[in-house]
Short mmCIF file of C-alpha atoms and ligand atoms in Angstrom, two decimals:
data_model
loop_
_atom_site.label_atom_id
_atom_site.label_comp_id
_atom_site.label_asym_id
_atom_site.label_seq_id
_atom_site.Cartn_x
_atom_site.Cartn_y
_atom_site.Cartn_z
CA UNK A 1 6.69 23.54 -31.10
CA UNK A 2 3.93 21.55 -29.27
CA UNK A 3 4.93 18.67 -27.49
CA UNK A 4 3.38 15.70 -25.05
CA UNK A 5 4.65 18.13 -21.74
CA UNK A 6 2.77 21.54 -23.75
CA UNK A 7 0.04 22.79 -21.33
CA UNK A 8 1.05 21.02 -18.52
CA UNK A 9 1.93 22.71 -14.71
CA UNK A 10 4.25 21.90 -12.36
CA UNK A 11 4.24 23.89 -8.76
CA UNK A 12 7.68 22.92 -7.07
CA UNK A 13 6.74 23.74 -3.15
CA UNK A 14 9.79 24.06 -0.78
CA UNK A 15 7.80 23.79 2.28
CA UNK A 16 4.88 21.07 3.40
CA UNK A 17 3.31 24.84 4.39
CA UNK A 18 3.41 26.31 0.96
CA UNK A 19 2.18 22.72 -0.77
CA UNK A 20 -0.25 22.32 1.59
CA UNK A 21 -1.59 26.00 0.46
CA UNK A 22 -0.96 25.68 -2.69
CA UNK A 23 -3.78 22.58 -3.21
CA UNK A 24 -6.21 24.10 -1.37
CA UNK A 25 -5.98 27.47 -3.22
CA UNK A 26 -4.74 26.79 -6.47
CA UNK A 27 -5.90 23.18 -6.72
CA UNK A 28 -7.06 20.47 -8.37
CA UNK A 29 -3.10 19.92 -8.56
CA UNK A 30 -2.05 16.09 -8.89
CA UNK A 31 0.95 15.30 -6.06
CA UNK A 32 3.82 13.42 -7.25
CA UNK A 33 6.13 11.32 -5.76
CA UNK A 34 7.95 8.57 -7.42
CA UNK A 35 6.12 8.93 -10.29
CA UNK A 36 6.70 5.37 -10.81
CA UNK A 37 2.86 4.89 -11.12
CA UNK A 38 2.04 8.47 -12.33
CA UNK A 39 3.88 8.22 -15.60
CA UNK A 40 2.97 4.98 -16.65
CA UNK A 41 -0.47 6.58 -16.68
CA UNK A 42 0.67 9.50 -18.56
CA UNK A 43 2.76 6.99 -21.22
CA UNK A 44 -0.74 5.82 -21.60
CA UNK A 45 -2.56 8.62 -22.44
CA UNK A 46 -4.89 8.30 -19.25
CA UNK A 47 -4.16 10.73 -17.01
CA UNK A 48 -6.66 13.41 -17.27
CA UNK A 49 -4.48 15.82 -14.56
CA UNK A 50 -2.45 18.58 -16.05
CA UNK A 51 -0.91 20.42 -13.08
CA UNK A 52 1.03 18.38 -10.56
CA UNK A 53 2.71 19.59 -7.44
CA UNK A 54 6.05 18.12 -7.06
CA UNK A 55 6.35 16.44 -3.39
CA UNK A 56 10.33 16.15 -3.64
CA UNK A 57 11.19 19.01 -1.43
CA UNK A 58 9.52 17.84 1.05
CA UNK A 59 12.25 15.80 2.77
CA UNK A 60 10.19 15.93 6.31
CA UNK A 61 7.68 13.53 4.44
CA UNK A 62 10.54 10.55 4.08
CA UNK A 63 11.02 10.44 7.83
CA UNK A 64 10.65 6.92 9.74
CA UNK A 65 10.88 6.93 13.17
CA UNK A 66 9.51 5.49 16.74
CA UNK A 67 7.43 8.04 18.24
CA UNK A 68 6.87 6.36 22.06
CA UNK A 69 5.43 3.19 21.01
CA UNK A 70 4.25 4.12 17.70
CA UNK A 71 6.60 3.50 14.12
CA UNK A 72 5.86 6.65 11.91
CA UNK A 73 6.94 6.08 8.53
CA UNK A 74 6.74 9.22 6.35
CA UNK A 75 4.40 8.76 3.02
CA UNK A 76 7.31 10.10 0.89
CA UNK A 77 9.53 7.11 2.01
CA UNK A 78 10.97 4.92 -0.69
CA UNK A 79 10.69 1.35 -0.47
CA UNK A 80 14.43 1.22 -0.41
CA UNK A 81 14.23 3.52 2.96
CA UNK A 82 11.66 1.00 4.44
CA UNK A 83 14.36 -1.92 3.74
CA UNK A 84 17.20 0.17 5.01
CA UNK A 85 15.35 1.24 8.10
CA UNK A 86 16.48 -0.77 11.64
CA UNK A 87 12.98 -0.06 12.54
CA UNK A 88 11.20 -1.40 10.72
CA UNK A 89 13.58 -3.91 10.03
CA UNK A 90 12.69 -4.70 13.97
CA UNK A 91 9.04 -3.94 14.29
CA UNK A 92 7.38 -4.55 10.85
CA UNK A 93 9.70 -6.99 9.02
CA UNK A 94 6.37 -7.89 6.41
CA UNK A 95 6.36 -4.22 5.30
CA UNK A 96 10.33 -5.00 4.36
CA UNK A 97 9.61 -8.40 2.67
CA UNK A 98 6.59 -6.91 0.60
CA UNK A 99 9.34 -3.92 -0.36
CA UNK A 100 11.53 -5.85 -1.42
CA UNK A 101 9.28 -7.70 -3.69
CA UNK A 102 7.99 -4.30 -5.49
CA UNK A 103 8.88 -3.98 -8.89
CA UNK A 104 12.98 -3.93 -8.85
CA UNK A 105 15.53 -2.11 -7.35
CA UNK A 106 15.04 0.87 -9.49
CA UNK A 107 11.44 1.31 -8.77
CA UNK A 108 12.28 0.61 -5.31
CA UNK A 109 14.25 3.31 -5.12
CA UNK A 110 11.68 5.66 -6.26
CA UNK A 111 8.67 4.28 -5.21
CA UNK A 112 7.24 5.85 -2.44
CA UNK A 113 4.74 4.16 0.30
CA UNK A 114 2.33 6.73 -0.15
CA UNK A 115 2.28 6.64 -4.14
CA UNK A 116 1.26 2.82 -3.48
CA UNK A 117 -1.50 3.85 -1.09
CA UNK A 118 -2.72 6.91 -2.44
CA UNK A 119 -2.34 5.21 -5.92
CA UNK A 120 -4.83 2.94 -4.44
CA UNK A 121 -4.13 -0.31 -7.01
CA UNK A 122 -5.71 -3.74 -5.39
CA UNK A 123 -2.71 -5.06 -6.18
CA UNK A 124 -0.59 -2.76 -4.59
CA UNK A 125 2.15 -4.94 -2.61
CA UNK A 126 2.34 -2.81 0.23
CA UNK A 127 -1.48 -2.65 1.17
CA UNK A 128 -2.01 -5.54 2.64
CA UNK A 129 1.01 -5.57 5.11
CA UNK A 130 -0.73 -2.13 6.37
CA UNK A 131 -4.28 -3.92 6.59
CA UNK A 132 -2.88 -6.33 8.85
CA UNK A 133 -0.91 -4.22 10.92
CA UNK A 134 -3.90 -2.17 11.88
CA UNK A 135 -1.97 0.76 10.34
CA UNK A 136 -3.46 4.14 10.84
CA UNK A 137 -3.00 6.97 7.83
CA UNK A 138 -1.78 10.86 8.97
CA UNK A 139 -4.17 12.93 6.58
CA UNK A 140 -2.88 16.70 6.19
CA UNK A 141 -4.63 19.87 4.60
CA UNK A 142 -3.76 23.35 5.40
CA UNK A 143 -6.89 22.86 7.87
CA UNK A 144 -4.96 20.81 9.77
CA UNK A 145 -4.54 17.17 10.38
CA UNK A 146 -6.76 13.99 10.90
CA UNK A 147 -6.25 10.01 11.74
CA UNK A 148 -7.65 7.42 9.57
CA UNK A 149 -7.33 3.38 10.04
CA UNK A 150 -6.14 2.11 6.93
CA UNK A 151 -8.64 -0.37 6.85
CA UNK A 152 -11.37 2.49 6.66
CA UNK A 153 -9.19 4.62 3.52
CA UNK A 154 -10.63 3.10 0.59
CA UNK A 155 -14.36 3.54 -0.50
CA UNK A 156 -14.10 1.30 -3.55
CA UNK A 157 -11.85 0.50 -6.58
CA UNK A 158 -9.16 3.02 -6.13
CA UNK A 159 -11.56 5.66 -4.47
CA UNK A 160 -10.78 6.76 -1.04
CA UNK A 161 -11.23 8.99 1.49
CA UNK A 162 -8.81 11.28 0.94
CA UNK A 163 -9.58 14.80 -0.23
CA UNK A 164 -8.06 16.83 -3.08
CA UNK A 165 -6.69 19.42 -0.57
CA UNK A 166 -4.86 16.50 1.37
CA UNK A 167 -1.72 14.68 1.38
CA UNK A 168 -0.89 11.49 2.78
CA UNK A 169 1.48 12.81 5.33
CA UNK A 170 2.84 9.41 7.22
CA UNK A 171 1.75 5.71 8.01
CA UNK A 172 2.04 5.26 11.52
CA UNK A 173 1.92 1.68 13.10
CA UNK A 174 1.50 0.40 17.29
CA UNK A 175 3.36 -2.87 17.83
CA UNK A 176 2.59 -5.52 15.92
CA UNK A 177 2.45 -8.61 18.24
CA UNK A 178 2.94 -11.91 16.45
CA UNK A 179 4.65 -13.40 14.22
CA UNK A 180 4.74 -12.00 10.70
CA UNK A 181 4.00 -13.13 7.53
CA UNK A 182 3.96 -12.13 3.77
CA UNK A 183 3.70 -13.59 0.52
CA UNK A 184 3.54 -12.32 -3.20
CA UNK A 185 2.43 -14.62 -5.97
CA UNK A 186 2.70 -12.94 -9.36
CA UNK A 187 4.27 -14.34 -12.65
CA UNK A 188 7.74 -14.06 -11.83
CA UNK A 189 9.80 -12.93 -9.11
CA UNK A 190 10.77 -9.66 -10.51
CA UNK A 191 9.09 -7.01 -12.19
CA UNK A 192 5.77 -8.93 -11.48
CA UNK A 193 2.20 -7.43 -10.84
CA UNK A 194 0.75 -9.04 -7.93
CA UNK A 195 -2.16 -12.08 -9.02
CA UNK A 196 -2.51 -12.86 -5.25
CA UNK A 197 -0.60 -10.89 -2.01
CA UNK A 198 -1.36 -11.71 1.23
CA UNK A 199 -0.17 -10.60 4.62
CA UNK A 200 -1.08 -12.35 7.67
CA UNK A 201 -0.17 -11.93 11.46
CA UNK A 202 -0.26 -15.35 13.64
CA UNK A 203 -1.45 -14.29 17.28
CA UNK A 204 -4.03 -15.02 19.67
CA UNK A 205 -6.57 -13.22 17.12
CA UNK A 206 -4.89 -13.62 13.42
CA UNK A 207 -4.89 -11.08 10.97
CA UNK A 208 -5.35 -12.09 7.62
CA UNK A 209 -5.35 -9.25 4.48
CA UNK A 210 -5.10 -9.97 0.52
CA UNK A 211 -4.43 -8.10 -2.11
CA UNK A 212 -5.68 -9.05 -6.13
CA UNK A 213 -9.14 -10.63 -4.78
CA UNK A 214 -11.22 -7.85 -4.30
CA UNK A 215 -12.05 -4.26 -5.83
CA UNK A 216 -9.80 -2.73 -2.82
CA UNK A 217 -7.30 -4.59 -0.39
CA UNK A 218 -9.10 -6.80 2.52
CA UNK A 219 -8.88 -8.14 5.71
CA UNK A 220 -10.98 -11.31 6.33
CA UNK A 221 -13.06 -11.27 9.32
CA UNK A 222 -14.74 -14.41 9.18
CA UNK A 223 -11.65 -16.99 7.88
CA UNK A 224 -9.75 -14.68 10.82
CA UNK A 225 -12.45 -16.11 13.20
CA UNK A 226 -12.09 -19.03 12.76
CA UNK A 227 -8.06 -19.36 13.15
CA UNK A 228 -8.80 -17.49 16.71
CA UNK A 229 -11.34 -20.86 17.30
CA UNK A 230 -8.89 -22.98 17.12
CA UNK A 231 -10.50 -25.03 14.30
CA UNK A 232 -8.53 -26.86 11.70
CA UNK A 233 -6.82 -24.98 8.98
CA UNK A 234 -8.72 -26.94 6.45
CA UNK A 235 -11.76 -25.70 7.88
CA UNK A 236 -10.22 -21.85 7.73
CA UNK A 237 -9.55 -22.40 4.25
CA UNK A 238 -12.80 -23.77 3.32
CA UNK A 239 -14.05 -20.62 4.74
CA UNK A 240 -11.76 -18.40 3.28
CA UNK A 241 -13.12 -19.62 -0.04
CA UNK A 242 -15.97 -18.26 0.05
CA UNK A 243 -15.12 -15.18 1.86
CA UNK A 244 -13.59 -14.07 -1.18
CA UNK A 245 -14.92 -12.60 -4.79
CA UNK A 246 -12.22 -12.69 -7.03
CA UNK A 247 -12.67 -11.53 -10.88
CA UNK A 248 -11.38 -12.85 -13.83
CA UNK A 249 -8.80 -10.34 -15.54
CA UNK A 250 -5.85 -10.44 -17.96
CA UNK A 251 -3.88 -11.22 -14.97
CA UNK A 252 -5.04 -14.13 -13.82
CA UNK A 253 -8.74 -16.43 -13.50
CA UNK A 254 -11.12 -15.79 -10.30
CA UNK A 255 -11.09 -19.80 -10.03
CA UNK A 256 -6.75 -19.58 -9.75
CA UNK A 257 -6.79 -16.47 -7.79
CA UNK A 258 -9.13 -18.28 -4.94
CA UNK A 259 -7.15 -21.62 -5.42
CA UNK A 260 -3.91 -19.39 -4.72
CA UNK A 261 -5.33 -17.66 -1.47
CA UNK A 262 -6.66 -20.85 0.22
CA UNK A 263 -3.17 -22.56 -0.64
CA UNK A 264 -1.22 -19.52 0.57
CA UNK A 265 -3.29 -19.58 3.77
CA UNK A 266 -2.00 -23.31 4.31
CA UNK A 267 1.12 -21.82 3.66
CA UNK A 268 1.00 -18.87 6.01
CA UNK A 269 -0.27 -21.60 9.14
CA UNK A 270 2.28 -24.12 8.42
CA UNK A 271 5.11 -21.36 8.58
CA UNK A 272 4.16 -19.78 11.35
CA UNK A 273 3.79 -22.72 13.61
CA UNK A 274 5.76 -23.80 16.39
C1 FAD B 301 8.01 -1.22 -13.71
C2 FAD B 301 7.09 -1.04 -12.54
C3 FAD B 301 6.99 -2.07 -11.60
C4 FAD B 301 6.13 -1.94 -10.51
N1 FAD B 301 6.05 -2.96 -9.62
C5 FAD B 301 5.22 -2.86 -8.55
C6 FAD B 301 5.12 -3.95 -7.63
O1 FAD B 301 5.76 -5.00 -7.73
N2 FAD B 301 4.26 -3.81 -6.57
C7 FAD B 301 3.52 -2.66 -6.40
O2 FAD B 301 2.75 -2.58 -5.44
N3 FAD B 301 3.61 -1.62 -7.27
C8 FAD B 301 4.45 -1.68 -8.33
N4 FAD B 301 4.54 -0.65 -9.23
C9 FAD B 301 3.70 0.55 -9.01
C10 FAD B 301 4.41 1.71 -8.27
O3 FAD B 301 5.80 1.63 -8.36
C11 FAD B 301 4.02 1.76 -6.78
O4 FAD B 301 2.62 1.84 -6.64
C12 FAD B 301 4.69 2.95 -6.06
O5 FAD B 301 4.60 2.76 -4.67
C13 FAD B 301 4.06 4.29 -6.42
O6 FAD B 301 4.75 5.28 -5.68
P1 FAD B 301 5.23 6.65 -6.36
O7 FAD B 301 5.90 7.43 -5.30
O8 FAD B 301 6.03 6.39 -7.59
O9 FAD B 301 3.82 7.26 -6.73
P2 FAD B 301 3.46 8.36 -7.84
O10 FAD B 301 3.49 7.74 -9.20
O11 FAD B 301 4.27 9.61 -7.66
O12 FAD B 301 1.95 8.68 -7.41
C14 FAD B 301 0.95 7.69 -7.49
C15 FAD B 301 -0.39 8.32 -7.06
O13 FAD B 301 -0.35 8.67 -5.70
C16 FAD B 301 -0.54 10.09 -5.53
N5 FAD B 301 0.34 10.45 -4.41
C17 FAD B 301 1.65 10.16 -4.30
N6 FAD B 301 2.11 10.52 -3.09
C18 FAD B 301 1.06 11.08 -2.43
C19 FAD B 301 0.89 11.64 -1.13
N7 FAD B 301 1.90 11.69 -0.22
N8 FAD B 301 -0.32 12.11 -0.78
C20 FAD B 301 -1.36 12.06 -1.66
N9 FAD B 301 -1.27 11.52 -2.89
C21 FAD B 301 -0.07 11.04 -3.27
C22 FAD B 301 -0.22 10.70 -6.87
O14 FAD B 301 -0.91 11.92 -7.07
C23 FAD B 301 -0.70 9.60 -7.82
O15 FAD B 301 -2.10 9.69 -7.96
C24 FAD B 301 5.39 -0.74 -10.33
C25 FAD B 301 5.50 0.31 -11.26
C26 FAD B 301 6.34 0.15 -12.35
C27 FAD B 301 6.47 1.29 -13.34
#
């Protein structure tokens, strides 16, 4: 009998070694995590893979820990993890606010940090927390391994730099001075695709990132500016307006989505004040 799961492959690697071989010599091969994103696409009919290499023997990937001054949080950790986890509890408490606002517990609990990254979604709750942390992403092949700043992953709308040989090994983070900040804005509070997410570090020089208002997650470099000036938030706002190029959707309008990030800016100042 033919059924939807006919033709398909599924390579179930017990080491990071033997995965890591097994896309570079028997590839393309689709990882999967969670497959909280993954089979939505394949409910759908749109997912053109049809071999996928299982990631969930690969319990070294779910690892968070502080490595000297650096938190490493491993790509296979579950949102749940990241709101268990002391850590980051203590060093990146945004990254634990934004988890806790993905999808609901069950999808927390399989949902993985690097499905939301690699996945690559603008709306993707946990993308802007690593924009404004200045996170940096561990890239692995059976080559070896290499360093990119998350702010440099992405090449457009859910394009990136990572190669078909790769995985998404860990997220690792330096100390986040500041105070921390993050805020979801979707239709309800569960359950809820993101219309607007921002993530925003008060210091010396802000950080400001938002999700929903752009082909790919994005910091703001010249509305950042100006909160380092000193000016008045009004004036950071005003500026933040037209940094921004949201699009009308089925989500939401470009004119609400812009609205919504200038008011959660005000919001993100007035909060973070002394
Ligand atoms: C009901 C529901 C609600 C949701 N709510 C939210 C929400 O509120 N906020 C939000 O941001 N998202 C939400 N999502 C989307 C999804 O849960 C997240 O994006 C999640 O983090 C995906 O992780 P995963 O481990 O399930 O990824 P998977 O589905 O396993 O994989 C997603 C993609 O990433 C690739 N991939 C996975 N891990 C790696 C790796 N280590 N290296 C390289 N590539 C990899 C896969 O090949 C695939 O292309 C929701 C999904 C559902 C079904």
């Amino acid at each position: 009998m033919k059924t939807a799961l006919s033709g398909l492959t599924l390579r179930e690697p017990r080491t990071l070694g033997a995965a890591l071989r097994l896309l570079r010599d028997d590839g393309p091969l689709t990882p999967l995590a969670g497959c909280t994103d993954v089979f939505v696409q394949f409910q759908f009919g749109t997912l053109p893979a049809r071999a996928f290499l299982d990631l969930s023997h690969l319990t070294a990937l779910r690892r968070i820990r502080v490595q000297g001054d650096v938190l490493s949080i491993g790509a296979l950790a579950t949102y749940t993890d990241v709101i268990r986890s002391r850590s980051v509890r203590q060093r990146l408490p945004m990254l634990v606010a934004a988890a806790r606002e993905v999808g609901g517990p069950q999808i927390q609990n399989r949902g993985t940090l690097g499905g939301n990254i690699a996945n690559g979604s603008p709306a993707g709750d946990a993308l802007p927390v690593l924009a404004a942390a200045e996170a940096v992403l561990v890239l692995i092949s059976a080559d070896g391994e290499r360093r990119v700043p998350f702010c440099q992953f992405y090449t457009g709308y859910r394009t990136s730099v990572l190669r078909p040989d790769e995985l998404i090994a860990a997220i690792e983070v330096a100390p986040v001075e500041g105070v921390q900040w993050f805020r979801k804005v979707g239709t309800r509070a569960a359950l809820a695709i993101s219309k607007v997410v921002m993530a925003a570090v008060r210091a010396p020089k802000p950080r400001v990132a938002l999700g929903s208002v752009a082909p790919t997650v994005v910091r703001l470099p010249r509305t950042e500016a100006v909160l380092a000036a000193g000016e008045p938030i009004a004036e950071a706002q005003r500026v933040l307006a037209e940094e921004i190029h949201p699009i009308d959707d089925v989500r939401s309008t470009a004119d609400y989505r812009r609205q919504v990030a200038v008011n959660l800016l005000g919001a993100f100042w007035k909060e973070t004040g002394r």
